[in-house]
Each structure stands twice: as C-alpha cells, then as structure tokens.
JSON list of C-alpha atoms in Angstrom, two decimals:
[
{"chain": "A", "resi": 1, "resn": "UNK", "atom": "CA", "xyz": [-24.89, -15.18, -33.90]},
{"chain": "A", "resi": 2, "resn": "UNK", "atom": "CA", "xyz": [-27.69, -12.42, -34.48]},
{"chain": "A", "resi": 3, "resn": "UNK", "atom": "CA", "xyz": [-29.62, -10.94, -31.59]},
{"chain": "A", "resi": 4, "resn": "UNK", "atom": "CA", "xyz": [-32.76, -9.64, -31.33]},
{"chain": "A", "resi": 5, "resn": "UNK", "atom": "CA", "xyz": [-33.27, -5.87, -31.32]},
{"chain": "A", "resi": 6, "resn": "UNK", "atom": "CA", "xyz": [-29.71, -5.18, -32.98]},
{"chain": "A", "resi": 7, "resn": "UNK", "atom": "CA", "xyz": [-29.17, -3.06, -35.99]},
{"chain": "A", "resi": 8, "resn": "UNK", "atom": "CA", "xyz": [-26.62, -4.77, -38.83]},
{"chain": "A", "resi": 9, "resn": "UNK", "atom": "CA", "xyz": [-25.86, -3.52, -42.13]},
{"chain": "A", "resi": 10, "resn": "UNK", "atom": "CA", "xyz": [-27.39, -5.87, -44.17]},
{"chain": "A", "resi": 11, "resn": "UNK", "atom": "CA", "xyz": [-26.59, -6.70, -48.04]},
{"chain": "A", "resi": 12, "resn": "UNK", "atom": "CA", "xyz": [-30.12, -7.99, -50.78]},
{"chain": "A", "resi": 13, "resn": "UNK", "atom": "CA", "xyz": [-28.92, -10.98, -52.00]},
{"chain": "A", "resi": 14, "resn": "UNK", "atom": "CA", "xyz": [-32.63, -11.58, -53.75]},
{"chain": "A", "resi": 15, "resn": "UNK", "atom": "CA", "xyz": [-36.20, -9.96, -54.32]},
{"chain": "A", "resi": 16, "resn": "UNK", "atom": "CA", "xyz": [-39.17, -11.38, -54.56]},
{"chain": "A", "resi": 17, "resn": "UNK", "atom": "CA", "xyz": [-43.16, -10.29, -54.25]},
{"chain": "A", "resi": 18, "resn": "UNK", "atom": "CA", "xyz": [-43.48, -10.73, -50.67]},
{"chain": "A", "resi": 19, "resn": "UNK", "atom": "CA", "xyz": [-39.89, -9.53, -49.46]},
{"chain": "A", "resi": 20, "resn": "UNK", "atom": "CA", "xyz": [-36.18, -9.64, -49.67]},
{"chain": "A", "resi": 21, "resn": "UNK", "atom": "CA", "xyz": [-33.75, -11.93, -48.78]},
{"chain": "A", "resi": 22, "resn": "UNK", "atom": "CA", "xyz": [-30.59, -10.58, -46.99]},
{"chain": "A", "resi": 23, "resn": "UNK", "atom": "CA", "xyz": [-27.28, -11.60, -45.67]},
{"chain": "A", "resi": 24, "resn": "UNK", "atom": "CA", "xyz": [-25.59, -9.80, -42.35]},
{"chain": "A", "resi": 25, "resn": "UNK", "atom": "CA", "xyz": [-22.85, -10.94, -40.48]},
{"chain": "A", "resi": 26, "resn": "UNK", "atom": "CA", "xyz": [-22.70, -14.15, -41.68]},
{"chain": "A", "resi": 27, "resn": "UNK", "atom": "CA", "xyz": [-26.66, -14.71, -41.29]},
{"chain": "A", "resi": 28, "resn": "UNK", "atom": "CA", "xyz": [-28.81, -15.09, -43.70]},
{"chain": "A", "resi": 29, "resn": "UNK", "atom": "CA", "xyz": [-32.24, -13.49, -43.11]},
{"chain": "A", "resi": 30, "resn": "UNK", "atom": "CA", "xyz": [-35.14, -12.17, -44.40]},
{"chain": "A", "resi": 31, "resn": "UNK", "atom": "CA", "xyz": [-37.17, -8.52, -44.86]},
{"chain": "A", "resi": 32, "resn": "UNK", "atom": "CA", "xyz": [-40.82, -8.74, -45.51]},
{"chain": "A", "resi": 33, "resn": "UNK", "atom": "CA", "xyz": [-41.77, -6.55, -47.90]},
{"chain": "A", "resi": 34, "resn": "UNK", "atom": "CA", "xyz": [-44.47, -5.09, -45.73]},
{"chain": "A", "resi": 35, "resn": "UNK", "atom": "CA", "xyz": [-40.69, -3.94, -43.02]},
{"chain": "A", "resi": 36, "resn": "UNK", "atom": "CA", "xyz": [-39.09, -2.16, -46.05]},
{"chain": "A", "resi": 37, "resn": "UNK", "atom": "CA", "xyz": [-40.00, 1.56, -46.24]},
{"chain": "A", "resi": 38, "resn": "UNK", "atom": "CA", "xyz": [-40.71, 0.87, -50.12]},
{"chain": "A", "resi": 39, "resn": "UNK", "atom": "CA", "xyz": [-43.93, -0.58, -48.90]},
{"chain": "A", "resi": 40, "resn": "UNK", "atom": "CA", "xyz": [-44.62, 2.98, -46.77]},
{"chain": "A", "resi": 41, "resn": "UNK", "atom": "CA", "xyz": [-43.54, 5.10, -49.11]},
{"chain": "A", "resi": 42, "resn": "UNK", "atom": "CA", "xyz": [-41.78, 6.52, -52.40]},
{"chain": "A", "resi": 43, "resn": "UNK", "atom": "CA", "xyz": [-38.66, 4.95, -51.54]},
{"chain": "A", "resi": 44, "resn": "UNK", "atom": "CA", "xyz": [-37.20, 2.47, -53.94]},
{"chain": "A", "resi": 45, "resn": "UNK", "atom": "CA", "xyz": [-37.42, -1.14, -53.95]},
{"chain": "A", "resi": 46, "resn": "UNK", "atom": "CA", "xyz": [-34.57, -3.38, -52.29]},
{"chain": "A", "resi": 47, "resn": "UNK", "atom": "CA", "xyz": [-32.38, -4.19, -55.58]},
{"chain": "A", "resi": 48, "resn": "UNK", "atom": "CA", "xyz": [-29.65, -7.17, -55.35]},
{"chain": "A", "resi": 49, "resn": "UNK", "atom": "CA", "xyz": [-26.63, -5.72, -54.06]},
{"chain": "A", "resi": 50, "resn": "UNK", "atom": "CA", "xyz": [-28.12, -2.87, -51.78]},
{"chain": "A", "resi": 51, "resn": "UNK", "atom": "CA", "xyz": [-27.02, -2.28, -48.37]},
{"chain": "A", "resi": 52, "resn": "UNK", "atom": "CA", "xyz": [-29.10, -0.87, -45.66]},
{"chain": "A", "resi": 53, "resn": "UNK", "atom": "CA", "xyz": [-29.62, -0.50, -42.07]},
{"chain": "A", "resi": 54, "resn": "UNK", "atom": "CA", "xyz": [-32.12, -3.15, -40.41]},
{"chain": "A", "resi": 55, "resn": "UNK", "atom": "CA", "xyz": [-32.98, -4.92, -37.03]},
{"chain": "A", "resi": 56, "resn": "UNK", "atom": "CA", "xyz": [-33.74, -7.89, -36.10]},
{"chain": "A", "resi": 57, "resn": "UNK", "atom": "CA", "xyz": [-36.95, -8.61, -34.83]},
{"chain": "A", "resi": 58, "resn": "UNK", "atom": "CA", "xyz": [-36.62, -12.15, -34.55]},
{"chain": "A", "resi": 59, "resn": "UNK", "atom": "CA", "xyz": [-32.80, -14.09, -34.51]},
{"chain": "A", "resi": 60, "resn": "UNK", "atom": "CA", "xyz": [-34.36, -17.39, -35.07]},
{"chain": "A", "resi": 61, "resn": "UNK", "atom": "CA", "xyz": [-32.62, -19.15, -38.28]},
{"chain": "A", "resi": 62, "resn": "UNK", "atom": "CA", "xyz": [-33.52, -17.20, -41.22]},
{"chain": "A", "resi": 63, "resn": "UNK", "atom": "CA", "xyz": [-33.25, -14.11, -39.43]},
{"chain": "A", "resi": 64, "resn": "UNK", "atom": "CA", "xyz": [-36.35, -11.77, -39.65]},
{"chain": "A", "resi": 65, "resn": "UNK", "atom": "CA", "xyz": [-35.24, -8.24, -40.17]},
{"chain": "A", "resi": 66, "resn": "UNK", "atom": "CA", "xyz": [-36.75, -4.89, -40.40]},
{"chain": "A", "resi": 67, "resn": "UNK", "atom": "CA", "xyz": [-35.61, -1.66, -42.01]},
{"chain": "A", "resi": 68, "resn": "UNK", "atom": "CA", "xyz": [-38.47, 0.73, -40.90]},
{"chain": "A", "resi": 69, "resn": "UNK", "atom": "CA", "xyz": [-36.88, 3.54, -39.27]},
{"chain": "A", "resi": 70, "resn": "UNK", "atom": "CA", "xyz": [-39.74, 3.35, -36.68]},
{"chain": "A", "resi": 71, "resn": "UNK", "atom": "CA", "xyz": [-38.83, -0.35, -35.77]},
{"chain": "A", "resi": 72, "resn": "UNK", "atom": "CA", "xyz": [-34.70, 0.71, -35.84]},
{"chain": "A", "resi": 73, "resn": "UNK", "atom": "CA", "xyz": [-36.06, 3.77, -33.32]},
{"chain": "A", "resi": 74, "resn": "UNK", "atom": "CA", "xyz": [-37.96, 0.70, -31.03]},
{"chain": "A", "resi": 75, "resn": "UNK", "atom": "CA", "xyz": [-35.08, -1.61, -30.77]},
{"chain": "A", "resi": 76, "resn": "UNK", "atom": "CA", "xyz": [-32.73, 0.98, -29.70]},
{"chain": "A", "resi": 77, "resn": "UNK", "atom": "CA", "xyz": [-34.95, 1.16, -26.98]},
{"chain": "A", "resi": 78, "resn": "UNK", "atom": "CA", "xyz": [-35.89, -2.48, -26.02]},
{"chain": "A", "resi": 79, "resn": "UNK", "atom": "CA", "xyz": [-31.41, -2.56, -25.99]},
{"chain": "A", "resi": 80, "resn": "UNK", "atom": "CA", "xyz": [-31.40, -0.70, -23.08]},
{"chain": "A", "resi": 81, "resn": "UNK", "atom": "CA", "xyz": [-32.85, -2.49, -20.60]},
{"chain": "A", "resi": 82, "resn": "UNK", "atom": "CA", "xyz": [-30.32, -5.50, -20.85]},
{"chain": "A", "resi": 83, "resn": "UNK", "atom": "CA", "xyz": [-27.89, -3.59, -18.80]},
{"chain": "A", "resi": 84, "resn": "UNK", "atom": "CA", "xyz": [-30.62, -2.99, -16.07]},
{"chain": "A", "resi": 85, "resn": "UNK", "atom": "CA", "xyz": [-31.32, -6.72, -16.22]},
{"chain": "A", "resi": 86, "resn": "UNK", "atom": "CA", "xyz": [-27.42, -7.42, -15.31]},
{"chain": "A", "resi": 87, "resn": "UNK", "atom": "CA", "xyz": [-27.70, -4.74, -12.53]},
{"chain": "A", "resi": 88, "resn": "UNK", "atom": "CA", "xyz": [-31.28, -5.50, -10.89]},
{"chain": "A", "resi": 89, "resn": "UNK", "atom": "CA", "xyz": [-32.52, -8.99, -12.16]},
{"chain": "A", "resi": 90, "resn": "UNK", "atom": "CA", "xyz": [-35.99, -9.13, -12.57]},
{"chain": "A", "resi": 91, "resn": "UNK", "atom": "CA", "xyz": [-38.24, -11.60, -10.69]},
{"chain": "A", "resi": 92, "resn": "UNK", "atom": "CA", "xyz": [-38.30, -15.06, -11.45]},
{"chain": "A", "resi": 93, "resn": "UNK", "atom": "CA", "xyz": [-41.88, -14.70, -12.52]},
{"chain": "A", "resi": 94, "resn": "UNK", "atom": "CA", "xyz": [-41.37, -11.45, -14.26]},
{"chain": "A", "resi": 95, "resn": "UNK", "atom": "CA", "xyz": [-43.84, -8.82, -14.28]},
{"chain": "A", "resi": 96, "resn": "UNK", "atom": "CA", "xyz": [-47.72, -9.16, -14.27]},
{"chain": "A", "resi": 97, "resn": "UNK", "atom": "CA", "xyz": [-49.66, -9.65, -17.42]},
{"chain": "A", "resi": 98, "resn": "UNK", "atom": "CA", "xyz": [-50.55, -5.88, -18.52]},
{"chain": "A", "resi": 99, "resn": "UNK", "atom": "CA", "xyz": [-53.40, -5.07, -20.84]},
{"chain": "A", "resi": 100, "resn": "UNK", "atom": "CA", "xyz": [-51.56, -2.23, -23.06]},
{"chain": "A", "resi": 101, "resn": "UNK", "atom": "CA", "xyz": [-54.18, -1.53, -25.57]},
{"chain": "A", "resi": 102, "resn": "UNK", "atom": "CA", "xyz": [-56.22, -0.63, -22.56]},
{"chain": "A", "resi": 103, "resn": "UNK", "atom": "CA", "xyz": [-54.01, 1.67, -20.84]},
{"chain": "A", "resi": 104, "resn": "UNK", "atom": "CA", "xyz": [-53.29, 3.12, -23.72]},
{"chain": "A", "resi": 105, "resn": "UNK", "atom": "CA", "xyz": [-56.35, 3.73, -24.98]},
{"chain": "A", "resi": 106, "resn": "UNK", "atom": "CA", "xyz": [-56.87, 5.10, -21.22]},
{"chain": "A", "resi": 107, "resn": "UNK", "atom": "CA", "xyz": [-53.91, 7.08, -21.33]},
{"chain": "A", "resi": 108, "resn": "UNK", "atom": "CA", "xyz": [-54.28, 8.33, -25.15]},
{"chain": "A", "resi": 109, "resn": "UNK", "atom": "CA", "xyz": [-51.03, 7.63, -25.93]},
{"chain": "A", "resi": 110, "resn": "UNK", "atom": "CA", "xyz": [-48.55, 4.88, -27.04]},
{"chain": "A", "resi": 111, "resn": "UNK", "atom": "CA", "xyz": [-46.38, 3.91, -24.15]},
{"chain": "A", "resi": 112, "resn": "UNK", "atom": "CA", "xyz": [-42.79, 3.73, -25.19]},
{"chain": "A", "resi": 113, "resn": "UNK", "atom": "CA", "xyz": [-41.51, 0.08, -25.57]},
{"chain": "A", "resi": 114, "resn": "UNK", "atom": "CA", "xyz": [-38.50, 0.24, -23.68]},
{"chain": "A", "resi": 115, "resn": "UNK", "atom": "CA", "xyz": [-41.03, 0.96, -20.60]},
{"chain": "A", "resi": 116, "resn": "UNK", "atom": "CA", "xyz": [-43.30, -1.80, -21.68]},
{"chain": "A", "resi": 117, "resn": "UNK", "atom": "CA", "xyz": [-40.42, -4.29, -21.66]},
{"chain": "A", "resi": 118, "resn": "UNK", "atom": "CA", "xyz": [-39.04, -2.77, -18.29]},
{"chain": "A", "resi": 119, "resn": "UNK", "atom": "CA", "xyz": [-42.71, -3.43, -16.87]},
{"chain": "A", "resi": 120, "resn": "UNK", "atom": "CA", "xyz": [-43.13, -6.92, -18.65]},
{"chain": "A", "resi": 121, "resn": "UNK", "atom": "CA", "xyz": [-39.77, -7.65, -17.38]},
{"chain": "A", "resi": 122, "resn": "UNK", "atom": "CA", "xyz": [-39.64, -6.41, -13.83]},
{"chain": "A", "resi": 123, "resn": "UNK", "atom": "CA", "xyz": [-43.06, -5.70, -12.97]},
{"chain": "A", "resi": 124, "resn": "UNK", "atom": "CA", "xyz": [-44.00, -2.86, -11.06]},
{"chain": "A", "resi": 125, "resn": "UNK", "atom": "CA", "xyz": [-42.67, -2.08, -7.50]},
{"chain": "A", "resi": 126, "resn": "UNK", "atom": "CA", "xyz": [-39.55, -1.18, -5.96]},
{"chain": "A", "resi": 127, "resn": "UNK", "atom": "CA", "xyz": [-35.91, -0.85, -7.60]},
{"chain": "A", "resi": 128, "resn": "UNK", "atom": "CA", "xyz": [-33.48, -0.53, -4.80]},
{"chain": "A", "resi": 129, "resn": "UNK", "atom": "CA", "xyz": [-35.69, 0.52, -1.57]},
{"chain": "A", "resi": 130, "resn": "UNK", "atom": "CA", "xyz": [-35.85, 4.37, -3.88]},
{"chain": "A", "resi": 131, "resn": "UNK", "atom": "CA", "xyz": [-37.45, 4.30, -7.32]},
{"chain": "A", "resi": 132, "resn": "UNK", "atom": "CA", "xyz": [-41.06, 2.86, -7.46]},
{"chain": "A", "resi": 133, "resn": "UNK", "atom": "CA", "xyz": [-41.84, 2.02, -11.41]},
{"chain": "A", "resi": 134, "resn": "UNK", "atom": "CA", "xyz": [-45.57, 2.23, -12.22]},
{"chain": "A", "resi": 135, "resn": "UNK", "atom": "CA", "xyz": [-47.47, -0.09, -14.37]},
{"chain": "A", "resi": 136, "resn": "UNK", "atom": "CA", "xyz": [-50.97, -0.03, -15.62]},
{"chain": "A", "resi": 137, "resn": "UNK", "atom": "CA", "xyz": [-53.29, -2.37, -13.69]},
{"chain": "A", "resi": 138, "resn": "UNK", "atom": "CA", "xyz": [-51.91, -2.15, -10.46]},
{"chain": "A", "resi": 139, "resn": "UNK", "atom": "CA", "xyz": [-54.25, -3.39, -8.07]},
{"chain": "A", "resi": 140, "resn": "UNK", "atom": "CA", "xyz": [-53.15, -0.27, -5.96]},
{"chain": "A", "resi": 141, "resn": "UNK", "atom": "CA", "xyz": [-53.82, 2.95, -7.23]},
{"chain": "A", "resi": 142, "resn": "UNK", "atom": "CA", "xyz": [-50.79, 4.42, -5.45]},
{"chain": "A", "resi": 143, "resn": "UNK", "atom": "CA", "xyz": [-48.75, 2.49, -8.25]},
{"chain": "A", "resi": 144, "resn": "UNK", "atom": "CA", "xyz": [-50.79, 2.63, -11.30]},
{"chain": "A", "resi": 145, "resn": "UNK", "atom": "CA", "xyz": [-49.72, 4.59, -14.44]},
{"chain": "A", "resi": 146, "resn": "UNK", "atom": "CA", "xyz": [-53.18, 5.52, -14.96]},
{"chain": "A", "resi": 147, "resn": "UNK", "atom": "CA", "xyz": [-54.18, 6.37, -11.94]},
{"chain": "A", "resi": 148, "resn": "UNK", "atom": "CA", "xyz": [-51.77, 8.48, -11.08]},
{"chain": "A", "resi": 149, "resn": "UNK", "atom": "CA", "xyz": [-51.48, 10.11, -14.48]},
{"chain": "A", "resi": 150, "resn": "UNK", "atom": "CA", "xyz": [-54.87, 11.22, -13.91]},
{"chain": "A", "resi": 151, "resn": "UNK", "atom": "CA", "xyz": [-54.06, 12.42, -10.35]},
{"chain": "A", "resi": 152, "resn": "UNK", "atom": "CA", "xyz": [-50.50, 13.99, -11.41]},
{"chain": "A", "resi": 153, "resn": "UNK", "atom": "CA", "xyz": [-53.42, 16.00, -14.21]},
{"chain": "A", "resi": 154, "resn": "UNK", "atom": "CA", "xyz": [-55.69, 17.02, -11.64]},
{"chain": "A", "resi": 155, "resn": "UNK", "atom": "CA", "xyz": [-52.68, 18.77, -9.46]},
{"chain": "A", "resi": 156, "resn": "UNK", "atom": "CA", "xyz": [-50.90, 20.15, -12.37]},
{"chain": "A", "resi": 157, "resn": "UNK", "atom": "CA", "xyz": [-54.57, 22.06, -13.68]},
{"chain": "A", "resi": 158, "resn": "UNK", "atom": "CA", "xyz": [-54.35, 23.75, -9.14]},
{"chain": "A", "resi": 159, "resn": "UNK", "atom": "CA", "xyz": [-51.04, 24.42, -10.05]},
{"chain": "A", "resi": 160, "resn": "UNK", "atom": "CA", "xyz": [-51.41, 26.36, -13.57]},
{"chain": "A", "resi": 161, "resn": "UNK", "atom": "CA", "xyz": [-55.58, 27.87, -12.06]},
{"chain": "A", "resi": 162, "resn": "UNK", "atom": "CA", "xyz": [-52.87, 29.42, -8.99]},
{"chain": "A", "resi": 163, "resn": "UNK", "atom": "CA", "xyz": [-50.69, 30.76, -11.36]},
{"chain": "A", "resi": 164, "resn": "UNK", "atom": "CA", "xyz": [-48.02, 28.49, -12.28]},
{"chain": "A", "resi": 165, "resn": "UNK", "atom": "CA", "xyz": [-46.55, 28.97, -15.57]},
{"chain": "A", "resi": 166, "resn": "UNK", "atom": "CA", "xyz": [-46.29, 26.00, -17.79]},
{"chain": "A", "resi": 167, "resn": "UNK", "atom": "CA", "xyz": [-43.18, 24.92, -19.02]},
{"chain": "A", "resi": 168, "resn": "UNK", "atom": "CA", "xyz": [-42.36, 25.79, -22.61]},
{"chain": "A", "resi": 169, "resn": "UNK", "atom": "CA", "xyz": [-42.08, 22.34, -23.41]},
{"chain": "A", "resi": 170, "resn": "UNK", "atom": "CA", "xyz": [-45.35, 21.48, -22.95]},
{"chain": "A", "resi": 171, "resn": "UNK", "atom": "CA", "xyz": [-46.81, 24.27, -24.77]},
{"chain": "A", "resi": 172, "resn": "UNK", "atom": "CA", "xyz": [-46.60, 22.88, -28.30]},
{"chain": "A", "resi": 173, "resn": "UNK", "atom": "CA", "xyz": [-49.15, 20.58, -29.34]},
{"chain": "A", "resi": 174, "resn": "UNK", "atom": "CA", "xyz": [-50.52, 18.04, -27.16]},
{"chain": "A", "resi": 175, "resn": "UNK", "atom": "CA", "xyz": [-47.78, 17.66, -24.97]},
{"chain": "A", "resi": 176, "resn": "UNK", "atom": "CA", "xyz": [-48.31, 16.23, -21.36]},
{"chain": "A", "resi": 177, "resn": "UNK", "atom": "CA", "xyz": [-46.67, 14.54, -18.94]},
{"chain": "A", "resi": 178, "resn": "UNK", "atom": "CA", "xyz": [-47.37, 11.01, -17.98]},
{"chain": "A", "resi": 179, "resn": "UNK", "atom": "CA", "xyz": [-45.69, 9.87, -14.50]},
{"chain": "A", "resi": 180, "resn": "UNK", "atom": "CA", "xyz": [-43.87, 6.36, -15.34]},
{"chain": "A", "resi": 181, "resn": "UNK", "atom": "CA", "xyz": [-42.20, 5.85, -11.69]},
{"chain": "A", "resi": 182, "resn": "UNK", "atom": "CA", "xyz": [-41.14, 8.31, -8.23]},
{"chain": "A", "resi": 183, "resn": "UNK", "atom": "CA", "xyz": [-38.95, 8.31, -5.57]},
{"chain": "A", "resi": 184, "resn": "UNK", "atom": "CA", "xyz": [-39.36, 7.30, -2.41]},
{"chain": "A", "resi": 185, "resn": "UNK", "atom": "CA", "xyz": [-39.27, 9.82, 0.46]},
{"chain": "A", "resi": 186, "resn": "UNK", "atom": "CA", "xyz": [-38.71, 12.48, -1.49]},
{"chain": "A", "resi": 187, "resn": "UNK", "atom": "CA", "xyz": [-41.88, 12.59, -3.79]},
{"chain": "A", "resi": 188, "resn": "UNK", "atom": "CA", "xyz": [-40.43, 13.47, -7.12]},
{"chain": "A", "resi": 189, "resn": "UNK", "atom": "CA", "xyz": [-42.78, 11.95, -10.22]},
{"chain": "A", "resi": 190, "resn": "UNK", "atom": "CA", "xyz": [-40.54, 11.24, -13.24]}
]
C-alpha cells in the first residue's frame, strides 16, 4: 500500500496532454503534468519507460504523485513528524484552525511545512512540562509566532545597537531568525 508523503521510484507506463500515468510498487498512479519539472522547466517530457523519483501527495486509488523536487523536499519534511506522533500523541481535537497566509504574510516568509503540520497536528502549548511550540494566532501573545518574532526582533536590534556582533549566518541576504518554540525555565528561543 502507498502512503502519503513517501518517495518511490516510479516507472511511465503512458503520456498524455494533461499528465503521465505511472506504476510504483505495485500501484498504479498518476503525475499531472503541471507536478513534472517538464512543465517548470527545460527538462524533458516523461517518455514510456522512464523512471524517476516522485511522492505521493495523495495514496487514494490511482495514486497522485509528484516529481517536483520542491514537493520531494516538503514530504521529507511532513515524514518526520510521524515519529513525534508515536512519542507525544496529539490532542484528540488536534490543533486550532491557523490562518497561514496571514502569518505569513505577517511574518514575510513561508513557514516550513513540517512546522505547519506539527502545529495543525498538536496545536500550540506544552510538549513534556519543557518545550512550548508557538503557533500563529495564539490568543496569548506569550505563545504566538508572530508576536514573539516581532519581540525576539526588537531585542536582537538592543543587542547588535550595544555591540553584539551578528552571527555570520545571518549576514547573507535576508536572513533572520524566526522563534518557532522555547524552553521552559531556562528561556532559550529556538
């Protein structure tokens, strides 16, 4: 059986205008032609007989698969939060309903997915009486991604105005750090 968010090698076994149809372990599935780099770019078209790397993005019978290396990149992400799941399962209700084009747009960035799912999953709060996860919305400030990104700015700026060097990391570009969860007691932002 496929699963969602797992990569497959998967063989064309026919091309048409508005994708291709593959086979993968067994599965048949399907690549829109709009998830094939060939649609992105100067790549070449899926030909019978190919083999690639893909994902699945949905395991429902056919299979919908994606070979963007952006989606591949997202899935290996969204994998690892199963394990958590078997560790620390999440609330019966799971997490609140976030508005992520908002905080993003807030934020200006993209939020990684693997944190989205964690926060979708989960919700915000407290893992283990030590790690408090953030999430955009929170009715409380004192747990809100955007709040305290904006607060985590504002003592970073004191910080680099009293001489603080800033880390050659974040040097390049637009690089910043946005605080996605801290411990408690101790006060460290990660």
């Amino acid at each position: 059986m496929l699963a969602d968010h797992q990569e497959y090698d998967v063989v064309v076994t026919a091309v048409a205008p508005v994708g291709t149809a593959v086979h993968a372990d067994g599965h048949d599935g399907f690549i829109d032609r709009t998830k094939h780099p060939a649609w992105w770019s100067d790549t070449p078209r899926a030909a019978v007989g190919d083999v690639m790397r893909a994902v699945v993005l949905d395991a429902r019978t056919p299979s919908r698969f994606s070979a963007l290396p952006s989606d591949i990149r997202t899935a290996r992400g969204l994998r690892h939060t199963g394990p958590l799941a078997r560790l620390c399962p999440p609330p019966s209700g799971g997490g609140r309903t976030v508005r992520w084009a908002a905080a993003e747009e807030a934020l200006g960035i993209a939020l990684p997915a693997d944190y989205k799912q964690l926060v979708r999953t989960h919700g915000g709060g407290l893992f283990a009486r030590v790690l408090h996860l953030l999430e955009p919305g929170c009715p409380d400030a004192t747990y809100d991604v955007v709040a305290q990104t904006a607060e985590r700015e504002e003592i970073l700026a004191e910080l680099r105005a009293g001489g603080e060097e800033k880390p050659s990391e974040l040097l390049e570009g637009d690089a910043r750090l946005v605080p996605w969860g801290y411990a408690e007691g101790a006060g460290h932002f990660l």
